Amino acid sequence: MIKAGIIGVTGYAGQELFSLLLNHPEVEVSFVTSRSYGGKPLRQVYGNYFNITSVNCKDNYLDFNNLDLDVLFIALPHGLASEIITQEFIRKFKIIDLGADYRFKDNKVYEDWYNTEHKNTSLLKYAVYGLCELNRELIKNSSLVANPGCYTTCSILSLAPLVKEGVINNRSIIIDAKSGVSGAGRGVNLNTHYAECNESVKAYKIASHRHTPEIEEQLSYLAKENFNIVFTPHLVPMNRGILVTAYAELNKELDYDEVKSIYEKYYKYEHFIRLLPKEVFPNTKWVKGSNYIDINFKIDKRTNRIIVIGAIDNLVKGAAGQAVQNMNILFNLKETTGLKRIPLFP
Amino acid sequence: MIKAGIIGVTGYAGQELFSLLLNHPEVEVSFVTSRSYGGKPLRQVYGNYFNITSVNCKDNYLDFNNLDLDVLFIALPHGLASEIITQEFIRKFKIIDLGADYRFKDNKVYEDWYNTEHKNTSLLKYAVYGLCELNRELIKNSSLVANPGCYTTCSILSLAPLVKEGVINNRSIIIDAKSGVSGAGRGVNLNTHYAECNESVKAYKIASHRHTPEIEEQLSYLAKENFNIVFTPHLVPMNRGILVTAYAELNKELDYDEVKSIYEKYYKYEHFIRLLPKEVFPNTKWVKGSNYIDINFKIDKRTNRIIVIGAIDNLVKGAAGQAVQNMNILFNLKETTGLKRIPLFP
Amino acid sequence: MIKAGIIGVTGYAGQELFSLLLNHPEVEVSFVTSRSYGGKPLRQVYGNYFNITSVNCKDNYLDFNNLDLDVLFIALPHGLASEIITQEFIRKFKIIDLGADYRFKDNKVYEDWYNTEHKNTSLLKYAVYGLCELNRELIKNSSLVANPGCYTTCSILSLAPLVKEGVINNRSIIIDAKSGVSGAGRGVNLNTHYAECNESVKAYKIASHRHTPEIEEQLSYLAKENFNIVFTPHLVPMNRGILVTAYAELNKELDYDEVKSIYEKYYKYEHFIRLLPKEVFPNTKWVKGSNYIDINFKIDKRTNRIIVIGAIDNLVKGAAGQAVQNMNILFNLKETTGLKRIPLFP
Amino acid sequence: MIKAGIIGVTGYAGQELFSLLLNHPEVEVSFVTSRSYGGKPLRQVYGNYFNITSVNCKDNYLDFNNLDLDVLFIALPHGLASEIITQEFIRKFKIIDLGADYRFKDNKVYEDWYNTEHKNTSLLKYAVYGLCELNRELIKNSSLVANPGCYTTCSILSLAPLVKEGVINNRSIIIDAKSGVSGAGRGVNLNTHYAECNESVKAYKIASHRHTPEIEEQLSYLAKENFNIVFTPHLVPMNRGILVTAYAELNKELDYDEVKSIYEKYYKYEHFIRLLPKEVFPNTKWVKGSNYIDINFKIDKRTNRIIVIGAIDNLVKGAAGQAVQNMNILFNLKETTGLKRIPLFP
């Protein structure tokens, strides 16, 4: 059995991860920590765990030296993982960081967009960007996996084949994303107050959201050129789910089947990527609770644009599910192990 | 492997059942039928099944004589199962009926409340009421299990220990229930139109809902006396979940711990019944997607009343999950097999 | 024009009141205050007021002596109004307090349930309970009106005719109430966090909610006897609205028309009370944004119970609308002045 | 008093219109019709009207010749108004058509996109496109006003100043729109079934929605050149509201203040257009129930794009409110008459 620890179990991503690991046949959870609820039984923080687990949240300041551990998941706000992780860590066990600290190769980008100094740049060279379907081979041999952001996972997977094949004008990419409220975390504030965000749709952090450079860096690798994109996130009154609507100019005239074959070239054998049938478009509802990303596209001949739609569950493929998928890769398990949840409908 | 068939897979209960059986380690689904979508792949009716199953919905008029089957689930509106099931059926395979036709021992009650004639009363004597925690022993040896209604499951389990021990005035029982909209099924009408039931709470079928006599019959067995109750269902703007708030007069002064010990007497070893800690009250959110029922109560000394709260997922413990639990009992499997879903939060 | 001030304009009740007064033909708002947003333009706190008003929120510590004012509305948490109001106040202008401080004649009840000492009991004798339809004559000559709570308004108006006519067993009254989340106010906490209360129904403060004694005191006046009731509030995922489902034993056999005539005796000429047609039951949606209360009932002959349903908009008839109605009474205006909003549907 | 009739009062737009006209000081509603509910009192179709109106819905086949009428509102699906309206109509009274039949100058566009033959093209020359802020002068002298669509109102007003001043590349325009479910009308189907669209976001009619050519035609007039745009509507789980996020390339470098002054040039004195302060972005919640459109924009220097956000209530400024505004223009009333609703929050 793989011995796993979770730092930051009481955020939404952390608890989703705990839920997945509990039902994972090859894992046992050794410990979980929480800055806010240290000392409390998890079932008091999340009532769904009554009678399911009696685990207590430790506080975050464990003695990491004495841990008998195979893999450490870190689900903390940015800036904290880089304070915790040392070189010794990555020698002793695998680390999967759900935060942003190790997602950027170009540290200046991180420091600019996150408006902070990186706490431990010496480890950046070990980090692999954990977008499983694109970086599987690199992940296998890594010890420090930077689990991608929710918007980024959905955006990059939706566009990667087009960018890789050079069929779109990369500088024309516009990503209009819609997220459920759990994406904002469990911290209380007026933005996530029920009566304020129910019966409401709004854009936020327009042209300034921190997932923008993450999408740009990864797509630029695929394209082998640097470029900027427009990214606009929106808050939508639902609990879970991200829908990405991406727009780009086509470099040449292509019909549906030609583009479909490009997607199939990359994704045909990907278990968690579902290319929907023609004219069937993704709906966050069809992926809820699961690790799937649903993708389809439409070509608008009148404007020479392609419109790509992608949908994920932000807490699963956009966070905890992908973290488990990364763990499966790291430990040479079947990638779908412990990730067989069928989307919960309705 | 147990060979299972589902009649009526494209209702919400039917598709939930299919989802549970797909992940059940001892079951293979032989066929599924649908009156509305006969001939169509299920994944076209429910997009959550893309890439997961290629099963086609047969129409409902199978040749049941040639079925190689161990268990047949029927998820149809009342009045239809009794048309389909014959004595030969129950000799050849186990039947679990999610509808109302075989729930009543007193057929007159059925015919009065459902305003219809029963199509096959000759089989009533074989039917067992499939409320697993109360009728486990009877179910084991049955061939025709009448799976309880959603409101009834939640109401009866919430009150059974009190009724059985005679500590409340049965004639004082009032059940005020709140249900998510999936309980109304997938059939379209103005009552379930989004803009009509969003931002809205209302009572319906006040003192006339068909689950009333079902609750009464079962509680009367437990009490060994006949009595009527008040039952008021409400429609609440959410997808899943039932919350039951039940009120009754106490026959004598009891404190929290005394009543708790009554509940523990019956439920302590029940996996799917969670008696919450003192002053923690059920929330439909804590059971979503799972087969649990959460129960707790409060004693109001000022009025000599006990207020019992129960919560279930109407599509799981209130329908498909309990059907699987019944199947597990029928086939002598561990009762929790295939029912390990942790409640999905948030 | 009536000169009005609002203390506590940035709570949900306060801002609703401001909205109503802005469109009131006989009122001009002289000033508004806010503890949390003192100094800020109201339109920065509530974006709905862009271009509508440039009013700034003063802080709460006005020099009340120099106010040129006809009526002062106070929309603060309990315990604060009684600190502010002095005898001089009620000589100089009318006061309508939306909080609890002056709702109870029996101060011990207030102090017990609110777990606090009353700050100024000397004014209690001047206070009138501002449930307009029941206390209209008293209100007219008062200077200090205690505006009722939201649950209480809906509960009392739903039951008053039955209690007054003595046709129900008062000790059998059970009130099961369901409220939208705006009833919990604008303060942020986990209970009102979107992802926590969306897709969720739960009971709270069972047999211990502070509106219980308020309902009891007022119904006891009407009944001319003291009695206790059971009151259970529930939180429902919607913004606005309260639905009350009240249960009581009938003292004698009555049919629908007989009870209807009792309701008509008291409410026939009440503009804001709508007795719905037989078998049409209140829905919070039908009163949203308006000052109406919709009421209907059902007699359950099987159990000799009457089930009464009432629905209001908690922020209008349950708070700000009733406050304006009280003001209209105080200033001898037509009671409907400024309260002509048609319920906003859907 | 202006005598008004409403054809099609029982759709959501029709009933909103009725609600506005009821509170309009210069209007009396002479009659209302309904294809689905002919003969029924409106209050039975929409419970919000209990005690407010006793008007009965006539069926749609009135004898229009004998109508004593000043203005006729038609709120029917496309294809029906052109069957009803004759030349005599527009001589006898003003017509405001909320449907699409008279919105297009280029009838071929209508017939292509609506896949139908126009029933009466002879009246097209009389029709004026009723986007009040842009066509006020033309509307004044018209007898047949084509009230714009909901998406189109929000899209055109959001972009008009930029297009008119030629500061953006018109061929780069992408409009990503999000609508509440009431926009889909009151007709029941699986798309608007509560459990199907709650907890769900999806795009629909991608690059093929019928509001696309309407936006194009109007923007092309303003630009004095023809061009196509990309338009993608999305369905969002809320009752009311449309948010438009529009993207375009800037033709030259402009800063926020320069663009702001362009918007102010056109909209500064427009009562119903609110240009929000810098960095404050529209939220459907801030306009709910009102006739306002809120607009703001952000310049993304990295990509040389402008992102414009607009928000309206689809049933008010997007339908019934604008219809009343058009009526006010036609009858030389103050444009805000009867449209003073403050946005209902929350």
Coordinates of C-alpha atoms in Angstrom, one line a residue, chain C residues 66-341:
Chain C
N66 CA -29.8 68.0 15.9
L67 CA -31.7 65.8 13.5
D68 CA -34.5 67.4 11.6
L69 CA -36.4 64.2 11.2
D70 CA -39.9 62.8 11.2
V71 CA -39.2 59.1 11.4
L72 CA -36.2 57.0 12.3
F73 CA -35.9 53.4 11.1
I74 CA -33.4 51.3 13.0
A75 CA -32.2 48.1 11.3
L76 CA -29.6 46.8 13.6
P77 CA -28.9 43.5 15.4
H78 CA -30.7 43.2 18.7
G79 CA -29.3 45.0 21.7
L80 CA -28.2 48.1 19.8
A81 CA -31.5 50.0 19.3
S82 CA -32.1 50.0 23.0
E83 CA -28.7 51.7 23.5
I84 CA -29.5 54.4 21.0
I85 CA -33.1 55.3 21.6
T86 CA -33.9 57.7 24.5
Q87 CA -37.1 59.2 25.8
E88 CA -36.3 62.4 24.0
F89 CA -36.2 60.5 20.7
I90 CA -39.7 59.3 20.9
R91 CA -40.9 62.8 21.8
K92 CA -39.2 64.3 18.7
F93 CA -39.9 61.7 16.0
K94 CA -41.4 58.4 15.3
I95 CA -39.3 55.3 15.7
I96 CA -39.6 52.1 13.8
D97 CA -37.2 49.5 15.1
L98 CA -36.7 46.5 12.9
G99 CA -34.8 44.7 15.7
A100 CA -36.0 42.7 18.6
D101 CA -35.4 45.0 21.5
Y102 CA -38.9 46.4 21.8
R103 CA -40.9 43.4 20.6
F104 CA -41.6 41.8 24.0
K105 CA -43.9 43.1 26.7
D106 CA -42.5 40.5 29.1
N107 CA -38.9 41.6 29.3
K108 CA -37.8 38.5 31.1
V109 CA -38.6 36.5 28.0
Y110 CA -36.4 38.8 25.9
E111 CA -33.6 38.6 28.3
D112 CA -33.8 34.8 28.6
W113 CA -34.0 34.0 24.9
Y114 CA -31.6 36.7 23.8
N115 CA -29.3 36.0 26.6
T116 CA -28.6 39.6 27.3
E117 CA -29.7 42.4 29.6
H118 CA -32.1 44.9 28.1
K119 CA -30.4 48.4 27.9
N120 CA -33.4 50.6 28.4
T121 CA -36.5 48.9 29.9
S122 CA -38.1 52.3 30.7
L123 CA -39.3 52.7 27.1
L124 CA -40.9 49.3 26.9
K125 CA -44.2 50.7 28.0
Y126 CA -44.3 53.0 24.9
A127 CA -43.6 50.3 22.4
V128 CA -46.2 48.8 20.2
Y129 CA -45.8 45.5 18.3
G130 CA -46.0 46.6 14.7
L131 CA -47.9 43.7 13.1
C132 CA -50.0 46.1 11.0
E133 CA -53.0 44.0 10.3
L134 CA -53.5 43.0 14.0
N135 CA -52.4 46.2 15.8
R136 CA -53.3 49.0 13.4
E137 CA -55.2 51.1 16.0
L138 CA -52.4 50.9 18.6
I139 CA -49.8 51.7 16.1
K140 CA -51.5 54.9 14.9
N141 CA -50.9 56.6 18.2
S142 CA -47.6 55.2 19.0
S143 CA -44.1 56.7 18.7
L144 CA -42.1 53.5 19.1
V145 CA -43.0 50.7 16.8
A146 CA -41.3 47.3 17.2
N147 CA -41.4 45.9 13.7
P148 CA -41.9 42.1 13.9
G149 CA -39.5 39.4 12.8
C150 CA -39.8 37.7 9.5
Y151 CA -40.7 34.2 10.7
T152 CA -43.1 35.7 13.3
T153 CA -45.0 37.9 10.8
C154 CA -45.6 34.9 8.6
S155 CA -46.4 32.6 11.4
I156 CA -48.7 34.9 13.4
L157 CA -50.7 36.1 10.4
S158 CA -51.2 32.5 9.2
L159 CA -52.6 31.4 12.5
A160 CA -54.2 34.5 14.1
P161 CA -57.8 33.9 13.0
L162 CA -57.8 30.3 14.2
V163 CA -56.3 31.3 17.6
K164 CA -58.6 34.2 18.0
E165 CA -61.7 32.2 17.3
G166 CA -60.6 29.4 19.5
V167 CA -61.1 26.7 16.9
I168 CA -57.7 25.0 17.4
N169 CA -55.9 23.4 20.3
N170 CA -53.3 26.1 20.9
R171 CA -51.0 23.6 22.6
S172 CA -50.9 21.4 19.5
I173 CA -49.4 24.2 17.3
I174 CA -46.3 23.1 15.3
I175 CA -44.7 25.6 13.0
D176 CA -42.3 24.2 10.4
A177 CA -40.7 27.2 8.6
K178 CA -38.5 27.4 5.5
S179 CA -36.4 30.5 4.8
G180 CA -34.2 31.7 2.0
V181 CA -30.6 32.6 2.8
S182 CA -31.0 36.4 2.9
G183 CA -32.8 35.9 6.2
A184 CA -29.4 35.1 7.7
G185 CA -28.2 38.6 6.8
R186 CA -25.2 39.8 4.9
G187 CA -22.5 38.8 7.4
V188 CA -20.2 36.2 6.0
N189 CA -19.8 32.8 7.6
L190 CA -19.6 29.2 6.6
N191 CA -23.4 28.7 7.0
T192 CA -24.1 31.2 4.3
H193 CA -21.1 30.3 2.1
Y194 CA -22.5 29.5 -1.4
A195 CA -21.1 26.1 -1.9
E196 CA -22.2 25.1 1.7
C197 CA -25.8 26.1 1.5
N198 CA -26.5 25.5 -2.2
E199 CA -27.9 22.0 -2.9
S200 CA -28.7 21.6 0.8
V201 CA -31.6 21.8 3.1
K202 CA -31.3 21.7 6.9
A203 CA -33.1 22.6 10.1
Y204 CA -31.3 24.9 12.6
K205 CA -31.9 26.2 16.0
I206 CA -34.5 23.5 16.5
A207 CA -36.8 24.3 19.4
S208 CA -34.5 27.2 20.3
H209 CA -34.9 29.9 17.7
R210 CA -35.5 33.4 19.1
H211 CA -38.7 34.0 17.0
T212 CA -40.4 31.3 19.1
P213 CA -41.2 33.4 22.1
E214 CA -42.3 36.3 19.9
I215 CA -44.8 34.1 18.2
E216 CA -46.0 32.7 21.5
E217 CA -46.4 36.1 23.1
Q218 CA -48.5 37.5 20.3
L219 CA -50.6 34.4 19.8
S220 CA -51.2 34.2 23.5
Y221 CA -52.6 37.7 23.5
L222 CA -55.0 36.8 20.8
A223 CA -55.9 33.6 22.6
K224 CA -56.1 35.2 26.0
E225 CA -54.2 32.3 27.4
N226 CA -50.5 31.4 27.6
F227 CA -49.1 28.5 25.7
N228 CA -46.0 27.2 24.0
I229 CA -45.5 26.1 20.5
V230 CA -43.0 24.1 18.5
F231 CA -41.1 26.1 16.0
T232 CA -38.5 24.7 13.6
P233 CA -36.8 27.0 11.0
H234 CA -35.0 25.5 8.0
L235 CA -32.5 27.0 5.6
V236 CA -33.4 26.6 1.9
P237 CA -31.2 27.4 -1.1
M238 CA -32.9 30.5 -2.5
N239 CA -32.4 34.2 -1.9
R240 CA -35.7 35.4 -0.6
G241 CA -38.9 34.0 0.8
I242 CA -40.3 32.3 3.9
L243 CA -42.8 29.5 3.8
V244 CA -44.6 28.6 7.0
T245 CA -46.3 25.2 7.3
A246 CA -48.3 25.2 10.5
Y247 CA -50.1 22.3 12.1
A248 CA -52.8 22.2 14.7
E249 CA -55.6 20.0 16.0
L250 CA -59.1 21.3 15.4
N251 CA -61.3 21.7 18.5
K252 CA -64.3 20.6 16.5
E253 CA -65.1 19.3 13.1
L254 CA -65.0 22.1 10.5
D255 CA -65.1 22.0 6.8
Y256 CA -63.1 24.2 4.4
D257 CA -65.8 26.8 3.9
E258 CA -66.3 27.3 7.6
V259 CA -62.7 27.9 8.2
K260 CA -62.5 30.1 5.2
S261 CA -65.2 32.3 6.6
I262 CA -63.2 32.6 9.8
Y263 CA -60.2 33.9 7.7
E264 CA -62.4 36.2 5.7
K265 CA -63.8 37.6 8.9
Y266 CA -60.4 39.0 9.8
Y267 CA -58.7 39.4 6.5
K268 CA -61.3 40.0 3.8
Y269 CA -60.4 43.7 3.6
E270 CA -56.7 43.4 4.2
H271 CA -54.9 44.6 1.1
F272 CA -51.7 42.7 1.8
I273 CA -53.2 39.4 2.9
R274 CA -54.3 37.2 0.0
L275 CA -56.4 34.2 0.9
L276 CA -55.9 32.0 -2.0
P277 CA -58.6 30.0 -3.7
K278 CA -59.4 26.5 -2.5
E279 CA -56.6 24.0 -3.2
V280 CA -54.2 26.7 -4.4
F281 CA -51.3 26.8 -1.9
P282 CA -48.8 29.6 -1.3
N283 CA -45.5 29.6 -3.0
T284 CA -42.7 32.0 -2.0
K285 CA -42.3 32.8 -5.7
W286 CA -45.8 34.4 -6.0
V287 CA -44.9 37.1 -3.4
K288 CA -41.2 37.8 -4.2
G289 CA -40.4 41.5 -3.9
S290 CA -43.8 42.4 -2.7
N291 CA -45.5 43.1 0.7
Y292 CA -48.1 40.4 0.3
I293 CA -48.6 37.4 2.5
D294 CA -50.4 34.5 0.8
I295 CA -52.3 32.1 3.0
N296 CA -54.3 29.0 2.5
F297 CA -55.1 25.8 4.5
K298 CA -56.1 22.2 4.3
I299 CA -58.2 20.2 6.6
D300 CA -57.0 16.7 7.1
K301 CA -60.1 14.8 8.4
R302 CA -58.2 11.6 8.9
T303 CA -56.1 13.2 11.6
N304 CA -58.4 16.0 12.6
R305 CA -55.7 18.5 11.9
I306 CA -55.6 21.7 10.0
I307 CA -52.5 22.5 8.0
V308 CA -52.0 26.2 7.3
I309 CA -49.5 27.5 4.7
G310 CA -48.3 31.1 4.6
A311 CA -45.7 32.7 2.3
I312 CA -44.0 36.1 2.5
D313 CA -40.9 37.8 1.1
N314 CA -38.8 37.9 4.3
L315 CA -37.2 41.2 3.3
V316 CA -40.5 43.0 2.5
K317 CA -43.5 41.9 4.5
G318 CA -41.0 40.2 6.9
A319 CA -39.0 43.4 7.4
A320 CA -38.7 46.5 5.3
G321 CA -42.1 46.5 3.6
Q322 CA -43.9 46.1 6.9
A323 CA -41.7 48.9 8.3
V324 CA -43.0 51.2 5.5
Q325 CA -46.5 50.0 6.2
N326 CA -46.1 50.9 9.8
M327 CA -44.8 54.3 8.8
N328 CA -47.9 54.8 6.5
I329 CA -50.1 54.1 9.5
L330 CA -48.1 56.4 11.8
F331 CA -48.4 59.3 9.3
N332 CA -52.0 58.6 8.4
L333 CA -51.2 57.7 4.8
K334 CA -53.0 55.1 2.8
E335 CA -51.4 51.9 3.9
T336 CA -50.4 50.8 0.5
T337 CA -48.5 54.0 -0.4
G338 CA -45.1 53.2 -1.8
L339 CA -45.9 49.4 -1.5
K340 CA -47.4 48.7 -4.9
R341 CA -44.7 46.4 -6.1

